[in-house]
Short mmCIF file of C-alpha atoms in Angstrom, two decimals:
data_model
loop_
_atom_site.label_atom_id
_atom_site.label_comp_id
_atom_site.label_asym_id
_atom_site.label_seq_id
_atom_site.Cartn_x
_atom_site.Cartn_y
_atom_site.Cartn_z
CA MET A 1 -73.53 -32.47 -121.92
CA SER A 2 -69.73 -32.27 -121.87
CA ILE A 3 -68.19 -28.82 -121.96
CA ILE A 4 -64.73 -27.83 -122.86
CA PHE A 5 -62.50 -25.21 -121.88
CA LYS A 6 -59.02 -26.10 -122.95
CA THR A 7 -58.90 -27.68 -126.37
CA SER A 8 -56.52 -28.21 -129.23
CA ILE A 9 -57.08 -26.29 -132.46
CA LYS A 10 -58.69 -29.31 -134.11
CA THR A 11 -60.72 -30.56 -131.15
CA HIS A 12 -63.89 -28.95 -129.88
CA VAL A 13 -63.93 -31.00 -126.70
CA THR A 14 -61.37 -32.57 -124.41
CA GLU A 15 -62.66 -32.00 -120.92
CA SER A 16 -66.09 -32.59 -119.43
CA LEU A 17 -68.33 -31.56 -116.59
CA PHE A 18 -69.72 -34.79 -115.13
CA GLY A 19 -69.09 -36.35 -118.54
CA LYS A 20 -72.52 -35.16 -119.65
CA PHE A 21 -71.86 -32.02 -121.68
CA PRO A 22 -70.54 -32.72 -125.22
CA THR A 23 -69.01 -29.37 -126.07
CA LYS A 24 -68.30 -30.33 -129.63
CA SER A 25 -72.03 -30.67 -130.24
CA CYS A 26 -72.52 -27.49 -128.25
CA LEU A 27 -70.12 -25.55 -130.44
CA THR A 28 -71.47 -27.09 -133.61
CA THR A 29 -75.01 -26.16 -132.61
CA VAL A 30 -73.95 -22.62 -131.76
CA CYS A 31 -72.13 -22.37 -135.07
CA LEU A 32 -75.12 -23.58 -137.06
CA ALA A 33 -77.44 -21.23 -135.21
CA ILE A 34 -75.22 -18.25 -135.93
CA THR A 35 -74.77 -19.32 -139.55
CA THR A 36 -78.54 -19.55 -140.01
CA VAL A 37 -79.07 -16.07 -138.62
CA LEU A 38 -76.21 -14.49 -140.52
CA THR A 39 -76.72 -16.16 -143.87
CA GLY A 40 -80.50 -16.34 -144.03
CA CYS A 41 -80.50 -20.08 -144.61
CA GLY A 42 -84.26 -20.06 -144.45
CA ASP A 43 -84.46 -18.03 -147.67
CA LEU A 44 -86.00 -20.22 -150.33
CA PHE A 45 -84.49 -18.05 -153.05
CA GLU A 46 -80.89 -18.06 -151.91
CA PRO A 47 -78.38 -18.84 -154.67
CA THR A 48 -76.80 -22.26 -154.97
CA ILE A 49 -73.10 -22.78 -154.36
CA SER A 50 -72.57 -23.11 -158.11
CA GLU A 51 -74.33 -19.81 -158.73
CA ILE A 52 -72.28 -18.07 -156.04
CA CYS A 53 -69.04 -19.39 -157.47
CA GLU A 54 -70.06 -18.46 -160.99
CA SER A 55 -70.75 -14.84 -160.07
CA HIS A 56 -68.11 -14.48 -157.33
CA SER A 57 -65.27 -16.76 -158.32
CA GLU A 58 -62.88 -15.14 -155.83
CA ILE A 59 -64.93 -16.64 -152.98
CA CYS A 60 -64.38 -20.17 -154.23
CA SER A 61 -61.15 -20.25 -156.20
CA ASP A 62 -58.80 -20.78 -153.25
CA LEU A 63 -60.61 -23.95 -152.10
CA ASN A 64 -60.40 -27.46 -153.53
CA LEU A 65 -62.40 -27.92 -156.72
CA ASP A 66 -63.15 -31.64 -156.67
CA ALA A 67 -66.09 -33.37 -155.02
CA ARG A 68 -64.35 -33.99 -151.69
CA CYS A 69 -65.29 -32.01 -148.54
CA ARG A 70 -68.24 -30.52 -150.40
CA ALA A 71 -70.37 -29.74 -147.34
CA GLU A 72 -67.48 -28.15 -145.44
CA ARG A 73 -66.52 -26.06 -148.46
CA ALA A 74 -70.12 -24.94 -148.96
CA GLU A 75 -70.33 -23.58 -145.41
CA ILE A 76 -67.24 -21.44 -145.99
CA ILE A 77 -68.51 -20.16 -149.33
CA ARG A 78 -71.90 -19.16 -147.93
CA LEU A 79 -70.36 -17.44 -144.91
CA ARG A 80 -68.00 -15.53 -147.17
CA TYR A 81 -70.76 -14.62 -149.60
CA TYR A 82 -73.33 -13.39 -147.09
CA ASN A 83 -70.81 -11.51 -144.97
CA ALA A 84 -68.64 -9.94 -147.65
CA ASP A 85 -69.53 -6.43 -146.44
CA SER A 86 -69.92 -7.19 -142.75
CA LYS A 87 -68.20 -4.76 -140.41
CA ASP A 88 -68.53 -6.78 -137.20
CA ASP A 89 -66.84 -9.95 -136.00
CA ALA A 90 -69.85 -12.16 -135.30
CA TYR A 91 -69.64 -14.23 -138.49
CA LYS A 92 -65.95 -14.95 -137.93
CA TYR A 93 -66.74 -17.46 -135.18
CA PRO A 94 -68.72 -19.85 -137.41
CA LEU A 95 -66.20 -19.13 -140.18
CA LEU A 96 -63.33 -20.23 -137.93
CA LEU A 97 -65.18 -23.42 -137.00
CA SER A 98 -66.00 -24.07 -140.65
CA PHE A 99 -62.36 -23.66 -141.68
CA GLU A 100 -61.31 -26.05 -138.91
CA GLU A 101 -63.79 -28.66 -140.13
CA TYR A 102 -62.74 -28.07 -143.72
CA LEU A 103 -59.03 -28.38 -142.87
CA SER A 104 -59.60 -31.65 -141.03
CA CYS A 105 -61.44 -33.03 -144.05
CA VAL A 106 -59.15 -31.81 -146.81
CA GLU A 107 -55.98 -32.87 -144.97
CA VAL A 108 -57.28 -36.44 -144.99
CA VAL A 109 -58.43 -36.53 -148.61
CA GLN A 110 -55.28 -34.75 -149.79
CA HIS A 111 -53.44 -38.04 -149.34
CA ILE A 112 -56.01 -40.08 -151.25
CA GLU A 113 -54.49 -40.85 -154.63
CA HIS A 114 -56.73 -39.95 -157.54
CA VAL A 115 -55.73 -42.27 -160.36
CA LYS A 116 -57.34 -40.45 -163.25
CA ARG A 117 -56.92 -36.82 -162.21
CA LYS A 118 -53.65 -35.92 -160.56
CA ASP A 119 -54.65 -32.26 -160.62
CA ASN A 120 -57.05 -33.00 -157.76
CA GLU A 121 -54.05 -33.45 -155.47
CA ALA A 122 -52.86 -29.92 -156.25
CA SER A 123 -56.39 -28.59 -155.73
CA ARG A 124 -56.64 -30.21 -152.32
CA LEU A 125 -53.20 -28.94 -151.31
CA LYS A 126 -54.40 -25.46 -152.23
CA GLY A 127 -57.39 -26.01 -149.95
CA VAL A 128 -55.13 -27.07 -147.06
CA MET A 129 -52.93 -24.00 -147.48
CA THR A 130 -55.95 -21.71 -147.69
CA ALA A 131 -57.51 -23.15 -144.54
CA GLN A 132 -54.26 -22.88 -142.58
CA ARG A 133 -53.75 -19.30 -143.76
CA GLU A 134 -57.33 -18.24 -143.04
CA ILE A 135 -57.38 -19.80 -139.57
CA LYS A 136 -54.22 -17.89 -138.68
CA ARG A 137 -55.61 -14.66 -140.14
CA LEU A 138 -58.95 -14.96 -138.36
CA ASN A 139 -57.25 -15.83 -135.08
CA ARG A 140 -55.07 -12.74 -135.41
CA GLU A 141 -57.99 -10.46 -136.34
CA THR A 142 -60.27 -11.64 -133.53
CA LYS A 143 -57.80 -12.02 -130.69
CA ASP A 144 -59.15 -8.96 -128.85
CA SER A 145 -62.75 -9.20 -130.05
CA LEU A 146 -65.55 -8.40 -127.61
CA ASP A 147 -67.85 -10.88 -129.31
CA PRO A 148 -68.68 -13.50 -126.64
CA TYR A 149 -68.40 -16.46 -129.00
CA LEU A 150 -64.99 -15.35 -130.19
CA SER A 151 -63.91 -14.70 -126.61
CA PHE A 152 -65.03 -18.23 -125.83
CA TYR A 153 -63.10 -19.50 -128.84
CA HIS A 154 -59.83 -17.85 -127.89
CA TRP A 155 -60.19 -18.96 -124.30
CA THR A 156 -60.83 -22.59 -125.19
CA ARG A 157 -58.44 -22.84 -128.12
CA HIS A 158 -55.55 -20.80 -126.79
CA ASN A 159 -56.08 -20.64 -123.03
CA ASP A 160 -56.26 -16.86 -123.42
CA ASN A 161 -57.01 -15.42 -119.97
CA ASP A 162 -57.90 -11.99 -121.34
CA ALA A 163 -60.46 -13.63 -123.61
CA PHE A 164 -61.84 -15.54 -120.63
CA HIS A 165 -62.30 -12.34 -118.63
CA ARG A 166 -64.12 -10.75 -121.57
CA PHE A 167 -66.35 -13.83 -121.77
CA GLU A 168 -66.89 -13.75 -118.00
CA ARG A 169 -67.94 -10.09 -118.06
CA TYR A 170 -70.38 -10.75 -120.87
CA VAL A 171 -71.94 -13.71 -119.06
CA ALA A 172 -72.33 -11.56 -115.94
CA SER A 173 -74.32 -9.01 -117.92
CA ASN A 174 -78.04 -9.09 -118.68
CA ARG A 175 -77.41 -9.40 -122.42
CA VAL A 176 -77.02 -13.18 -122.55
CA SER A 177 -79.70 -14.89 -124.62
CA ASP A 178 -77.90 -18.14 -125.46
CA PRO A 179 -78.08 -20.69 -122.61
CA LYS A 180 -75.04 -22.51 -123.97
CA LEU A 181 -72.84 -19.61 -122.92
CA LEU A 182 -74.10 -19.91 -119.36
CA VAL A 183 -73.57 -23.66 -119.36
CA ALA A 184 -70.03 -23.03 -120.53
CA MET A 185 -69.48 -20.60 -117.66
CA ALA A 186 -70.92 -23.12 -115.22
CA SER A 187 -68.24 -25.64 -116.11
CA VAL A 188 -65.64 -23.20 -114.80
CA LEU A 189 -67.56 -22.23 -111.68
CA ILE A 190 -68.06 -25.87 -110.72
CA LYS A 191 -64.40 -26.06 -109.72
CA THR A 192 -64.74 -23.45 -106.98
CA ASP A 193 -68.36 -22.53 -106.29
CA GLN A 194 -71.13 -25.10 -106.65
CA LYS A 195 -73.87 -22.81 -105.35
CA ARG A 196 -73.04 -20.19 -107.95
CA THR A 197 -72.88 -22.96 -110.55
CA ILE A 198 -76.40 -24.02 -109.67
CA LYS A 199 -77.66 -20.43 -110.01
CA THR A 200 -75.93 -20.13 -113.38
CA LEU A 201 -77.53 -23.34 -114.65
CA TYR A 202 -80.92 -22.17 -113.39
CA ARG A 203 -80.39 -18.98 -115.35
CA ALA A 204 -79.52 -21.05 -118.43
CA LEU A 205 -82.73 -23.05 -118.07
CA SER A 206 -84.74 -19.82 -117.91
CA LEU A 207 -83.49 -18.87 -121.39
CA TYR A 208 -84.86 -21.95 -123.18
CA THR A 209 -88.11 -21.30 -125.01
CA ASP A 210 -88.48 -24.83 -126.41
CA SER A 211 -88.09 -27.78 -124.07
CA GLU A 212 -86.97 -29.98 -126.97
CA ASN A 213 -83.81 -27.91 -127.24
CA ILE A 214 -82.81 -28.18 -123.58
CA ASP A 215 -79.49 -29.84 -122.93
CA VAL A 216 -80.42 -32.72 -120.62
CA GLY A 217 -76.88 -32.68 -119.30
CA ILE A 218 -77.93 -29.69 -117.19
CA PHE A 219 -80.33 -31.92 -115.26
CA HIS A 220 -77.70 -34.58 -114.71
CA SER A 221 -75.22 -31.97 -113.50
CA LEU A 222 -77.67 -30.41 -111.05
CA ALA A 223 -78.49 -33.85 -109.66
CA SER A 224 -74.80 -34.70 -109.35
CA MET A 225 -74.10 -31.47 -107.49
CA GLY A 226 -76.96 -32.28 -105.14
CA MET A 227 -75.27 -35.56 -104.32
CA ASP A 228 -71.87 -33.90 -103.91
CA MET A 229 -73.36 -31.35 -101.49
CA ASP A 230 -75.34 -34.00 -99.59
CA ASN A 231 -78.44 -32.12 -100.66
CA TYR A 232 -80.48 -35.20 -101.47
CA ARG A 233 -83.70 -33.28 -102.04
CA LEU A 234 -82.00 -31.32 -104.81
CA ALA A 235 -80.57 -34.51 -106.28
CA TYR A 236 -83.94 -36.30 -106.11
CA VAL A 237 -85.76 -33.45 -107.88
CA TRP A 238 -83.28 -33.11 -110.72
CA TYR A 239 -82.99 -36.85 -111.23
CA GLY A 240 -86.77 -36.76 -111.56
CA VAL A 241 -86.65 -33.97 -114.13
CA ALA A 242 -83.90 -35.79 -116.04
CA GLU A 243 -86.13 -38.87 -116.29
CA GLU A 244 -88.77 -36.79 -118.06
CA TYR A 245 -86.40 -35.66 -120.82
CA ASP A 246 -83.86 -38.47 -121.02
CA LYS A 247 -85.69 -41.64 -122.00
CA ARG A 248 -82.60 -43.73 -121.30
CA LEU A 249 -83.19 -43.29 -117.57
CA ASN A 250 -85.43 -45.20 -115.22
CA ASP A 251 -86.48 -44.23 -111.71
CA THR A 252 -84.38 -46.79 -109.83
CA LEU A 253 -81.75 -44.37 -108.52
CA ARG A 254 -84.30 -41.73 -107.56
CA VAL A 255 -86.52 -44.21 -105.71
CA GLN A 256 -83.53 -45.62 -103.82
CA LEU A 257 -82.45 -42.10 -102.93
CA GLY A 258 -85.87 -41.28 -101.51
CA GLN A 259 -85.99 -44.45 -99.44
CA GLN A 260 -82.41 -44.31 -98.20
CA HIS A 261 -82.71 -40.72 -96.94
CA ASN A 262 -86.37 -40.79 -95.96
CA LEU A 263 -87.22 -37.90 -98.28
CA PRO A 264 -90.72 -36.33 -98.58
CA VAL A 265 -91.14 -37.86 -102.00
CA ASP A 266 -94.75 -36.73 -102.52
CA VAL A 267 -93.74 -33.10 -102.07
CA LEU A 268 -90.62 -33.50 -104.21
CA ASP A 269 -92.56 -35.26 -106.98
CA ASN A 270 -94.89 -32.25 -107.11
CA ILE A 271 -91.88 -29.97 -107.48
CA VAL A 272 -90.63 -32.16 -110.33
CA GLU A 273 -94.00 -31.77 -112.07
CA GLU A 274 -93.93 -27.99 -111.60
CA ILE A 275 -90.42 -27.74 -113.04
CA VAL A 276 -91.29 -29.90 -116.03
CA SER A 277 -94.43 -27.88 -116.67
CA SER A 278 -92.49 -24.60 -116.56
CA LEU A 279 -89.78 -25.96 -118.86
CA ASP A 280 -92.38 -27.21 -121.34
CA SER A 281 -94.04 -23.80 -121.39
CA GLY A 282 -90.75 -21.87 -121.55
CA THR A 283 -91.46 -20.10 -118.24
CA PHE A 284 -88.87 -21.65 -115.94
CA ASN A 285 -88.02 -19.34 -113.04
CA ALA A 286 -86.07 -20.76 -110.12
CA VAL A 287 -87.20 -17.97 -107.79
CA SER A 288 -90.89 -18.47 -108.54
CA LEU A 289 -90.47 -22.21 -108.07
CA LYS A 290 -88.69 -21.55 -104.74
CA LEU A 291 -85.90 -23.95 -105.65
CA ASP A 292 -83.62 -22.25 -103.17
CA LYS A 293 -85.66 -24.02 -100.48
CA LEU A 294 -84.53 -27.46 -101.61
#
């Protein structure tokens, strides 16, 4: 999975760790997860966008009114609606991402000539101006926020060192429940401290409760670090784990690695099975698995 740490305002990802961590998907996933929690998307009785706009026109009136960018506009409307009285900053992270997506969309369609309804052009221009204004406002309001996602946002979008240190302190605490935040931290540590990076990624793996949600890029990165450190046992094990979750892989590289370096492959294959079993059951613990012995 590619992870980013210095991005432009419209790009979620420009740099990568081993080219395996797509941060855009990471951020999008985080955003959707937060949105679901904050807006109660699982509620079967939640109002439709039309109903929200009918009863709360002020939430919708500053966005484009035609059929373009409908999904992006809907995300903004729901976030506004469900967080109208919110006193914390948490919802502002998905709202910022939603406005960025909306701006990218409406800027493109703004230039599409609508033959029959010229008023659509004015409506889209209004949407562009609203998105630009709201992104600036939200950036200003959240610049010093302690929310880890907003700290991450300001660090990656604006190279804000103070935001990075806030994010770093949060990650160092015992409050982290989202493995993506630890993976993000790992992409910084990799530049100076591979052993600490490995521990951070192990900690991230311990937070997954469903193996289907695990970012397989973690396995690739651990294997790559094993190769970089000439720790071929570590590389062999994590290549083996990667094969279990990434069906694009075959065992050629791992088998060659075992033969070339005369590794105790029977022992290492057992470790692979133990790791996979613990990940599948949501009980991964690097200490219990004695992975420090690799």
